[in-house]
Amino acid sequence: MTIAIIFLSFLIAYQFVEPPPPKEISMATGREGGGYYKSSLQYQKQLAAQGFHLEIQPTAGSIEVLQKLKSGEASIGLVQGGTAKEVEGLQSLASLFYEPVWVFHRKDQPIKYLFDLRGKRIAVGENGSGTKPLAIQLLSFNHVTPDNSNFLNLSSRKAAAKLAAGEIDAAFFVTSPKAGIITELLSNPAIELLNFRRHLAYSSRYPFLTHIEIGEGMIDLENNIPANNKILLAATASLVVRQDLHSDLIPLLLRSLIKVHKNGGMLEQQDQFPSNRFVEFPMNSTAEHYLVSGPSFLEKIFPFWLATSIDRLKILLIPLIAILLPLFKGFLPIYTFTIRRKIFRWYELLREIDEQIHKFSEVNIIDEKIERLKFLQKELIEQVSVPLSHMGEFYGLRMHIKLVLERLQERRDELV
């Protein structure tokens, strides 16, 4: 009956166990060959080691990534800071690395502030990219708009070519300092990189922005590129997920992110990323706890698949405890009674002999009783084990056996 109750309780509790996570995850990222795409390949490798396949979907940029997340075509995506829209059902897992905002302009166009770009021909990034919405925000903050200037939706490669050819006056890029376009433009004597003098004003207005310093020679030490220090604004790339993503995938993804990004890079310090700072979408609560406290106890000692299985099945402990606890409480009195019953049985024999001692009139009968008690005494010492809680009664029994043996010996001496 008890087994049937336990089985039925497990069956009911199992209905509330979350299904295991899917073995395939879709991820929207940047163009093939770009920084985002290269990062996603590293995540793919880390996840494959855990038995999960990451499907990579290249896009034109962060705006298209957000569209794929919203439509459900992808479950996770790399998104550039400054591109968040009013998209419900999305959460941030972590920010991952800095992406400087590079504003290059022709040297023959004296530009010290962004408002100096008013009336100029400006490449603000292609449609679907993360560069365009960020560039428009910064320009709008300086009252540079499509009404008073010429905004051009160009890819990074086309913008760099037109800037070098003098066909446009300035161009925005949001990319890694390792990108070939950045080195090319910094090496061009006809092109200048804007130094952000009012970086504190921008970062205080836009929480997803911070500022970084590109030191002299940092990009190319041999050719001293750049030729002098520059202060740049920097957005951060974040991993954004759909709110309905399986909860067990969160620690799996964060474990991969940490392995890829914990050592930092040219602009990032070791262990600075992944981080819960500089994100635009609400932080996933599980991810935030993981970034602060690290992996759970189960994840530290078991492989991921086993740790998550144990965690999901822990709900089955509820009926087990609910049933076994009263059974355990009922077992203790039964167990105690069993131990004491054995001791009482020995006492019963001892009392029987003790009450008959004065009636014994033959030595051989007394010798028989003495041998019987000595055998019992030896058995108790060598073979019987009782719990510590009953040792008082056990030692009392042995003492009383000794007393009865002494009385038997005295009676024997009387008869002899």
Tab-separated table of C-alpha atoms in Angstrom:
chain	number	residue	atom	x	y	z
A	1	MET	CA	0.000	0.000	0.000
A	2	THR	CA	2.828	2.396	0.931
A	3	ILE	CA	4.657	1.654	-2.328
A	4	ALA	CA	1.482	2.373	-4.296
A	5	ILE	CA	1.047	5.723	-2.518
A	6	ILE	CA	4.672	6.688	-3.212
A	7	PHE	CA	4.338	5.710	-6.891
A	8	LEU	CA	1.116	7.703	-7.274
A	9	SER	CA	2.694	10.743	-5.586
A	10	PHE	CA	5.684	10.580	-7.935
A	11	LEU	CA	3.344	10.333	-10.915
A	12	ILE	CA	1.434	13.450	-9.831
A	13	ALA	CA	4.612	15.424	-9.008
A	14	TYR	CA	6.180	14.499	-12.360
A	15	GLN	CA	3.459	16.464	-14.129
A	16	PHE	CA	5.094	19.628	-12.720
A	17	VAL	CA	8.636	18.724	-13.800
A	18	GLU	CA	9.880	21.093	-16.521
A	19	PRO	CA	10.817	19.267	-19.750
A	20	PRO	CA	14.537	19.050	-20.573
A	21	PRO	CA	16.063	21.898	-22.613
A	22	PRO	CA	16.191	21.586	-26.415
A	23	LYS	CA	19.473	20.377	-27.858
A	24	GLU	CA	19.478	23.039	-30.602
A	25	ILE	CA	19.497	26.824	-30.114
A	26	SER	CA	19.143	29.430	-32.880
A	27	MET	CA	21.228	32.594	-32.666
A	28	ALA	CA	20.996	35.768	-34.757
A	29	THR	CA	24.296	37.580	-35.203
A	30	GLY	CA	26.091	40.011	-37.528
A	31	ARG	CA	27.408	39.552	-41.035
A	32	GLU	CA	29.675	36.615	-41.805
A	33	GLY	CA	33.277	37.534	-41.107
A	34	GLY	CA	32.330	40.324	-38.684
A	35	GLY	CA	33.162	40.492	-34.984
A	36	TYR	CA	29.746	39.284	-33.849
A	37	TYR	CA	29.858	36.348	-36.230
A	38	LYS	CA	33.339	35.336	-35.032
A	39	SER	CA	32.150	35.459	-31.422
A	40	SER	CA	29.152	33.281	-32.255
A	41	LEU	CA	31.494	30.662	-33.755
A	42	GLN	CA	33.317	30.507	-30.409
A	43	TYR	CA	30.007	30.070	-28.569
A	44	GLN	CA	29.087	27.328	-31.020
A	45	LYS	CA	32.280	25.461	-30.195
A	46	GLN	CA	31.743	25.760	-26.434
A	47	LEU	CA	28.132	24.580	-26.653
A	48	ALA	CA	29.051	21.656	-28.899
A	49	ALA	CA	31.343	20.378	-26.133
A	50	GLN	CA	28.233	20.195	-23.907
A	51	GLY	CA	26.187	18.333	-26.513
A	52	PHE	CA	24.217	21.345	-27.834
A	53	HIS	CA	24.094	22.678	-31.396
A	54	LEU	CA	24.071	26.435	-31.979
A	55	GLU	CA	22.462	27.410	-35.285
A	56	ILE	CA	23.970	30.725	-36.420
A	57	GLN	CA	21.839	33.128	-38.472
A	58	PRO	CA	23.878	36.003	-40.013
A	59	THR	CA	22.084	39.367	-40.372
A	60	ALA	CA	22.812	42.931	-41.477
A	61	GLY	CA	23.079	44.006	-37.824
A	62	SER	CA	21.381	44.522	-34.483
A	63	ILE	CA	18.059	45.862	-35.799
A	64	GLU	CA	17.561	42.761	-37.899
A	65	VAL	CA	18.664	40.617	-34.922
A	66	LEU	CA	15.911	42.182	-32.803
A	67	GLN	CA	13.375	41.524	-35.550
A	68	LYS	CA	14.335	37.849	-35.647
A	69	LEU	CA	14.068	37.600	-31.858
A	70	LYS	CA	10.672	39.266	-31.876
A	71	SER	CA	9.329	36.957	-34.607
A	72	GLY	CA	10.724	33.831	-32.928
A	73	GLU	CA	13.074	32.984	-35.812
A	74	ALA	CA	15.915	33.075	-33.274
A	75	SER	CA	16.021	32.445	-29.524
A	76	ILE	CA	19.166	34.422	-28.710
A	77	GLY	CA	21.023	37.238	-30.427
A	78	LEU	CA	24.016	39.550	-30.213
A	79	VAL	CA	22.816	43.132	-29.974
A	80	GLN	CA	24.742	46.381	-29.975
A	81	GLY	CA	24.090	48.972	-27.269
A	82	GLY	CA	21.933	51.882	-28.377
A	83	THR	CA	19.670	49.801	-30.626
A	84	ALA	CA	17.004	48.672	-28.143
A	85	LYS	CA	13.437	49.339	-29.175
A	86	GLU	CA	10.137	48.810	-27.403
A	87	VAL	CA	10.235	45.054	-27.939
A	88	GLU	CA	8.416	43.075	-25.278
A	89	GLY	CA	9.474	39.604	-24.192
A	90	LEU	CA	13.244	40.135	-24.497
A	91	GLN	CA	15.832	40.021	-21.711
A	92	SER	CA	19.565	40.630	-21.390
A	93	LEU	CA	21.871	37.840	-20.257
A	94	ALA	CA	25.066	39.912	-20.112
A	95	SER	CA	27.132	42.581	-21.809
A	96	LEU	CA	30.183	41.023	-23.466
A	97	PHE	CA	32.700	43.514	-24.858
A	98	TYR	CA	33.190	47.137	-25.822
A	99	GLU	CA	32.480	48.459	-29.301
A	100	PRO	CA	33.994	51.897	-29.884
A	101	VAL	CA	32.044	54.524	-31.780
A	102	TRP	CA	34.437	55.730	-34.487
A	103	VAL	CA	33.609	59.008	-36.226
A	104	PHE	CA	36.006	59.675	-39.082
A	105	HIS	CA	35.973	62.892	-41.108
A	106	ARG	CA	37.963	64.524	-43.854
A	107	LYS	CA	40.892	66.542	-42.500
A	108	ASP	CA	39.946	69.436	-44.710
A	109	GLN	CA	36.677	69.617	-42.740
A	110	PRO	CA	37.532	71.040	-39.275
A	111	ILE	CA	35.364	68.982	-36.906
A	112	LYS	CA	35.756	69.219	-33.109
A	113	TYR	CA	32.226	68.380	-31.978
A	114	LEU	CA	29.380	66.420	-33.483
A	115	PHE	CA	27.343	69.589	-34.001
A	116	ASP	CA	30.062	70.666	-36.464
A	117	LEU	CA	28.682	67.976	-38.803
A	118	ARG	CA	25.546	70.014	-39.442
A	119	GLY	CA	25.102	70.445	-43.193
A	120	LYS	CA	27.635	67.704	-44.019
A	121	ARG	CA	27.345	64.433	-45.935
A	122	ILE	CA	27.360	61.751	-43.223
A	123	ALA	CA	27.357	57.959	-43.519
A	124	VAL	CA	25.265	56.774	-40.551
A	125	GLY	CA	25.288	53.010	-41.241
A	126	GLU	CA	23.150	50.728	-43.359
A	127	ASN	CA	19.554	49.790	-42.708
A	128	GLY	CA	19.258	46.926	-40.220
A	129	SER	CA	22.622	47.663	-38.622
A	130	GLY	CA	23.192	48.778	-35.042
A	131	THR	CA	25.364	51.671	-36.184
A	132	LYS	CA	22.489	53.642	-37.736
A	133	PRO	CA	20.168	54.085	-34.694
A	134	LEU	CA	23.122	54.903	-32.422
A	135	ALA	CA	24.571	57.436	-34.884
A	136	ILE	CA	21.171	59.095	-35.298
A	137	GLN	CA	20.737	59.328	-31.494
A	138	LEU	CA	24.117	60.998	-31.048
A	139	LEU	CA	23.602	63.359	-33.974
A	140	SER	CA	20.085	64.236	-32.834
A	141	PHE	CA	21.481	65.098	-29.393
A	142	ASN	CA	23.612	67.694	-31.234
A	143	HIS	CA	20.696	68.921	-33.400
A	144	VAL	CA	22.106	67.327	-36.529
A	145	THR	CA	19.142	65.863	-38.393
A	146	PRO	CA	18.167	64.710	-41.894
A	147	ASP	CA	16.474	68.100	-42.312
A	148	ASN	CA	19.720	70.062	-42.058
A	149	SER	CA	22.246	67.432	-43.158
A	150	ASN	CA	22.618	64.608	-45.672
A	151	PHE	CA	22.351	61.190	-43.973
A	152	LEU	CA	23.568	58.277	-46.110
A	153	ASN	CA	22.682	54.639	-45.370
A	154	LEU	CA	25.914	52.914	-46.348
A	155	SER	CA	27.606	49.693	-45.310
A	156	SER	CA	30.911	50.035	-43.463
A	157	ARG	CA	32.945	49.081	-46.523
A	158	LYS	CA	31.133	51.533	-48.840
A	159	ALA	CA	31.303	54.326	-46.266
A	160	ALA	CA	35.069	53.879	-45.849
A	161	ALA	CA	35.600	53.896	-49.620
A	162	LYS	CA	33.486	57.033	-50.177
A	163	LEU	CA	35.174	58.819	-47.266
A	164	ALA	CA	38.616	58.014	-48.659
A	165	ALA	CA	37.496	59.224	-52.089
A	166	GLY	CA	36.173	62.493	-50.669
A	167	GLU	CA	32.602	61.733	-51.739
A	168	ILE	CA	31.300	62.142	-48.161
A	169	ASP	CA	32.492	64.305	-45.280
A	170	ALA	CA	32.162	61.971	-42.289
A	171	ALA	CA	31.202	58.403	-41.372
A	172	PHE	CA	30.133	56.512	-38.252
A	173	PHE	CA	31.430	53.041	-37.482
A	174	VAL	CA	30.687	50.862	-34.460
A	175	THR	CA	33.177	48.035	-34.568
A	176	SER	CA	36.222	46.438	-32.993
A	177	PRO	CA	39.578	48.252	-33.137
A	178	LYS	CA	40.900	45.111	-34.851
A	179	ALA	CA	38.648	45.645	-37.883
A	180	GLY	CA	40.647	46.203	-41.064
A	181	ILE	CA	38.557	49.254	-42.014
A	182	ILE	CA	39.652	51.042	-38.827
A	183	THR	CA	43.346	50.484	-39.535
A	184	GLU	CA	42.904	51.648	-43.136
A	185	LEU	CA	41.164	54.880	-42.135
A	186	LEU	CA	43.622	55.646	-39.333
A	187	SER	CA	46.473	55.187	-41.828
A	188	ASN	CA	44.953	57.572	-44.359
A	189	PRO	CA	46.616	61.027	-44.019
A	190	ALA	CA	43.523	62.735	-45.479
A	191	ILE	CA	41.224	61.382	-42.770
A	192	GLU	CA	40.998	62.301	-39.078
A	193	LEU	CA	39.415	60.451	-36.126
A	194	LEU	CA	37.127	62.603	-33.960
A	195	ASN	CA	38.172	62.929	-30.326
A	196	PHE	CA	35.055	62.961	-28.105
A	197	ARG	CA	35.666	65.943	-25.822
A	198	ARG	CA	32.269	65.717	-24.127
A	199	HIS	CA	32.257	61.993	-23.450
A	200	LEU	CA	30.978	62.443	-19.878
A	201	ALA	CA	27.928	64.297	-21.161
A	202	TYR	CA	27.095	61.444	-23.527
A	203	SER	CA	27.658	58.598	-21.039
A	204	SER	CA	25.544	60.339	-18.386
A	205	ARG	CA	22.674	60.715	-20.854
A	206	TYR	CA	22.941	57.231	-22.380
A	207	PRO	CA	23.531	54.498	-19.744
A	208	PHE	CA	24.555	51.976	-22.402
A	209	LEU	CA	27.555	54.154	-23.309
A	210	THR	CA	30.902	54.569	-21.610
A	211	HIS	CA	34.196	56.059	-22.787
A	212	ILE	CA	37.535	54.449	-23.557
A	213	GLU	CA	40.946	55.751	-24.529
A	214	ILE	CA	42.768	54.525	-27.607
A	215	GLY	CA	46.420	55.193	-26.845
A	216	GLU	CA	49.129	56.238	-29.279
A	217	GLY	CA	50.350	53.215	-31.216
A	218	MET	CA	47.700	50.895	-29.687
A	219	ILE	CA	46.282	49.756	-33.035
A	220	ASP	CA	49.639	49.395	-34.799
A	221	LEU	CA	52.719	49.907	-32.641
A	222	GLU	CA	55.211	49.611	-35.496
A	223	ASN	CA	53.517	52.300	-37.586
A	224	ASN	CA	52.378	54.305	-34.535
A	225	ILE	CA	48.651	54.111	-35.299
A	226	PRO	CA	46.955	56.164	-34.042
A	227	ALA	CA	49.532	58.973	-33.935
A	228	ASN	CA	48.107	60.389	-30.674
A	229	ASN	CA	45.726	59.445	-27.884
A	230	LYS	CA	41.998	59.568	-28.621
A	231	ILE	CA	38.953	59.445	-26.340
A	232	LEU	CA	36.071	57.496	-27.877
A	233	LEU	CA	32.571	56.644	-26.819
A	234	ALA	CA	31.906	52.932	-26.598
A	235	ALA	CA	28.750	50.872	-26.669
A	236	THR	CA	28.704	47.289	-25.472
A	237	ALA	CA	27.601	44.157	-27.266
A	238	SER	CA	25.051	42.166	-25.249
A	239	LEU	CA	23.519	38.743	-25.542
A	240	VAL	CA	19.739	39.165	-25.638
A	241	VAL	CA	17.294	36.261	-25.328
A	242	ARG	CA	13.593	35.652	-25.686
A	243	GLN	CA	11.760	35.525	-22.374
A	244	ASP	CA	10.456	32.037	-23.178
A	245	LEU	CA	13.961	30.567	-23.514
A	246	HIS	CA	14.266	27.376	-21.439
A	247	SER	CA	15.609	28.345	-18.010
A	248	ASP	CA	18.192	25.525	-17.982
A	249	LEU	CA	19.896	27.073	-21.017
A	250	ILE	CA	20.734	30.280	-19.114
A	251	PRO	CA	23.621	28.856	-17.019
A	252	LEU	CA	24.789	26.849	-20.041
A	253	LEU	CA	25.024	30.000	-22.174
A	254	LEU	CA	26.685	32.014	-19.411
A	255	ARG	CA	29.265	29.300	-18.871
A	256	SER	CA	30.161	29.549	-22.576
A	257	LEU	CA	30.229	33.362	-22.493
A	258	ILE	CA	32.584	33.367	-19.514
A	259	LYS	CA	35.004	30.959	-21.197
A	260	VAL	CA	35.087	33.104	-24.344
A	261	HIS	CA	35.260	36.586	-22.798
A	262	LYS	CA	36.764	36.287	-19.303
A	263	ASN	CA	40.333	36.973	-20.492
A	264	GLY	CA	39.363	40.365	-21.926
A	265	GLY	CA	40.860	41.950	-25.006
A	266	MET	CA	42.502	45.102	-26.303
A	267	LEU	CA	39.918	47.297	-24.560
A	268	GLU	CA	38.593	44.968	-21.844
A	269	GLN	CA	40.306	43.928	-18.621
A	270	GLN	CA	40.422	40.333	-17.452
A	271	ASP	CA	37.158	39.212	-15.770
A	272	GLN	CA	35.476	42.526	-16.681
A	273	PHE	CA	33.023	40.714	-18.943
A	274	PRO	CA	30.476	39.132	-19.078
A	275	SER	CA	28.771	41.771	-16.944
A	276	ASN	CA	25.318	42.959	-15.903
A	277	ARG	CA	26.325	46.573	-16.654
A	278	PHE	CA	25.618	48.595	-19.814
A	279	VAL	CA	22.582	46.503	-20.788
A	280	GLU	CA	19.396	48.013	-22.224
A	281	PHE	CA	16.883	45.204	-21.880
A	282	PRO	CA	15.859	44.011	-18.395
A	283	MET	CA	18.332	41.533	-16.925
A	284	ASN	CA	17.228	37.924	-16.712
A	285	SER	CA	17.024	37.166	-12.968
A	286	THR	CA	18.764	33.785	-13.306
A	287	ALA	CA	21.573	35.358	-15.335
A	288	GLU	CA	22.030	38.198	-12.853
A	289	HIS	CA	22.289	35.746	-9.949
A	290	TYR	CA	24.762	33.609	-11.917
A	291	LEU	CA	26.995	36.595	-12.724
A	292	VAL	CA	27.067	37.638	-9.059
A	293	SER	CA	27.205	34.250	-7.298
A	294	GLY	CA	28.646	31.918	-9.927
A	295	PRO	CA	27.446	28.411	-10.811
A	296	SER	CA	25.255	26.436	-8.421
A	297	PHE	CA	26.584	23.693	-6.153
A	298	LEU	CA	25.283	21.017	-8.527
A	299	GLU	CA	26.954	22.633	-11.561
A	300	LYS	CA	30.298	22.730	-9.738
A	301	ILE	CA	30.401	18.985	-9.059
A	302	PHE	CA	28.371	17.447	-11.901
A	303	PRO	CA	28.370	17.743	-15.718
A	304	PHE	CA	25.768	20.196	-17.013
A	305	TRP	CA	23.260	17.563	-18.209
A	306	LEU	CA	23.336	15.748	-14.859
A	307	ALA	CA	23.167	18.936	-12.770
A	308	THR	CA	20.127	20.197	-14.672
A	309	SER	CA	18.418	16.802	-14.489
A	310	ILE	CA	18.839	16.676	-10.715
A	311	ASP	CA	17.640	20.255	-10.405
A	312	ARG	CA	14.533	19.593	-12.507
A	313	LEU	CA	13.663	16.407	-10.636
A	314	LYS	CA	14.071	17.899	-7.158
A	315	ILE	CA	10.303	18.477	-7.090
A	316	LEU	CA	9.938	14.698	-6.790
A	317	LEU	CA	11.509	14.921	-3.334
A	318	ILE	CA	8.405	16.676	-2.023
A	319	PRO	CA	6.065	13.640	-2.089
A	320	LEU	CA	8.891	11.377	-0.983
A	321	ILE	CA	9.592	13.493	2.104
A	322	ALA	CA	5.877	13.953	2.783
A	323	ILE	CA	5.357	10.187	2.856
A	324	LEU	CA	8.607	9.025	4.437
A	325	LEU	CA	8.614	11.573	7.272
A	326	PRO	CA	5.547	10.169	9.061
A	327	LEU	CA	6.756	6.654	8.274
A	328	PHE	CA	10.114	7.497	9.826
A	329	LYS	CA	8.417	8.976	12.890
A	330	GLY	CA	6.387	5.778	13.273
A	331	PHE	CA	9.455	3.607	12.724
A	332	LEU	CA	11.413	5.086	15.636
A	333	PRO	CA	9.051	3.816	18.393
A	334	ILE	CA	8.911	0.404	16.700
A	335	TYR	CA	12.699	0.277	16.507
A	336	THR	CA	13.037	1.313	20.157
A	337	PHE	CA	10.506	-1.304	21.228
A	338	THR	CA	12.396	-4.016	19.271
A	339	ILE	CA	15.690	-3.226	21.030
A	340	ARG	CA	14.123	-3.035	24.483
A	341	ARG	CA	12.166	-6.241	23.857
A	342	LYS	CA	15.433	-8.140	23.427
A	343	ILE	CA	16.776	-6.719	26.687
A	344	PHE	CA	13.520	-7.519	28.486
A	345	ARG	CA	13.686	-11.118	27.230
A	346	TRP	CA	17.123	-11.526	28.790
A	347	TYR	CA	15.866	-9.946	32.001
A	348	GLU	CA	12.984	-12.403	31.999
A	349	LEU	CA	15.456	-15.316	32.052
A	350	LEU	CA	17.510	-13.602	34.738
A	351	ARG	CA	14.468	-13.020	36.939
A	352	GLU	CA	13.353	-16.623	36.569
A	353	ILE	CA	16.720	-17.901	37.859
A	354	ASP	CA	16.983	-15.252	40.583
A	355	GLU	CA	13.569	-16.154	42.023
A	356	GLN	CA	14.461	-19.896	42.169
A	357	ILE	CA	17.924	-19.639	43.759
A	358	HIS	CA	16.756	-20.298	47.329
A	359	LYS	CA	14.835	-23.384	46.136
A	360	PHE	CA	17.803	-25.044	44.425
A	361	SER	CA	18.906	-28.077	46.487
A	362	GLU	CA	21.217	-29.854	44.064
A	363	VAL	CA	24.690	-28.666	43.044
A	364	ASN	CA	24.384	-29.952	39.478
A	365	ILE	CA	21.269	-27.807	38.899
A	366	ILE	CA	23.101	-24.713	40.206
A	367	ASP	CA	26.115	-25.519	37.970
A	368	GLU	CA	23.770	-25.774	35.011
A	369	LYS	CA	22.293	-22.320	35.780
A	370	ILE	CA	25.774	-20.848	36.276
A	371	GLU	CA	26.913	-22.185	32.883
A	372	ARG	CA	23.765	-20.832	31.255
A	373	LEU	CA	24.327	-17.334	32.672
A	374	LYS	CA	28.031	-17.381	31.791
A	375	PHE	CA	27.117	-18.308	28.211
A	376	LEU	CA	24.642	-15.421	28.129
A	377	GLN	CA	27.270	-13.121	29.615
A	378	LYS	CA	29.782	-14.123	26.924
A	379	GLU	CA	27.187	-13.754	24.159
A	380	LEU	CA	26.306	-10.224	25.312
A	381	ILE	CA	29.960	-9.175	25.376
A	382	GLU	CA	31.089	-10.748	22.099
A	383	GLN	CA	28.060	-10.891	19.821
A	384	VAL	CA	25.382	-8.417	20.847
A	385	SER	CA	25.478	-4.779	19.700
A	386	VAL	CA	22.930	-2.172	20.740
A	387	PRO	CA	22.556	1.542	19.858
A	388	LEU	CA	24.218	4.107	22.115
A	389	SER	CA	20.815	5.280	23.300
A	390	HIS	CA	20.272	1.862	24.955
A	391	MET	CA	23.753	1.296	26.375
A	392	GLY	CA	22.581	2.148	29.909
A	393	GLU	CA	20.085	-0.687	29.914
A	394	PHE	CA	22.649	-2.987	28.277
A	395	TYR	CA	25.315	-2.371	30.934
A	396	GLY	CA	22.653	-2.657	33.646
A	397	LEU	CA	21.759	-6.132	32.344
A	398	ARG	CA	25.391	-7.251	32.426
A	399	MET	CA	25.785	-5.963	35.990
A	400	HIS	CA	22.649	-7.786	37.114
A	401	ILE	CA	23.840	-11.038	35.506
A	402	LYS	CA	27.028	-10.727	37.542
A	403	LEU	CA	24.999	-10.231	40.748
A	404	VAL	CA	22.845	-13.314	40.073
A	405	LEU	CA	26.001	-15.349	39.316
A	406	GLU	CA	27.385	-14.308	42.700
A	407	ARG	CA	24.155	-15.407	44.433
A	408	LEU	CA	24.250	-18.741	42.617
A	409	GLN	CA	27.839	-19.260	43.705
A	410	GLU	CA	26.914	-18.434	47.311
A	411	ARG	CA	24.017	-20.952	47.208
A	412	ARG	CA	26.371	-23.596	45.753
A	413	ASP	CA	28.858	-23.006	48.530
A	414	GLU	CA	26.085	-23.472	51.070
A	415	LEU	CA	25.144	-26.875	49.622
A	416	VAL	CA	28.724	-28.067	49.437
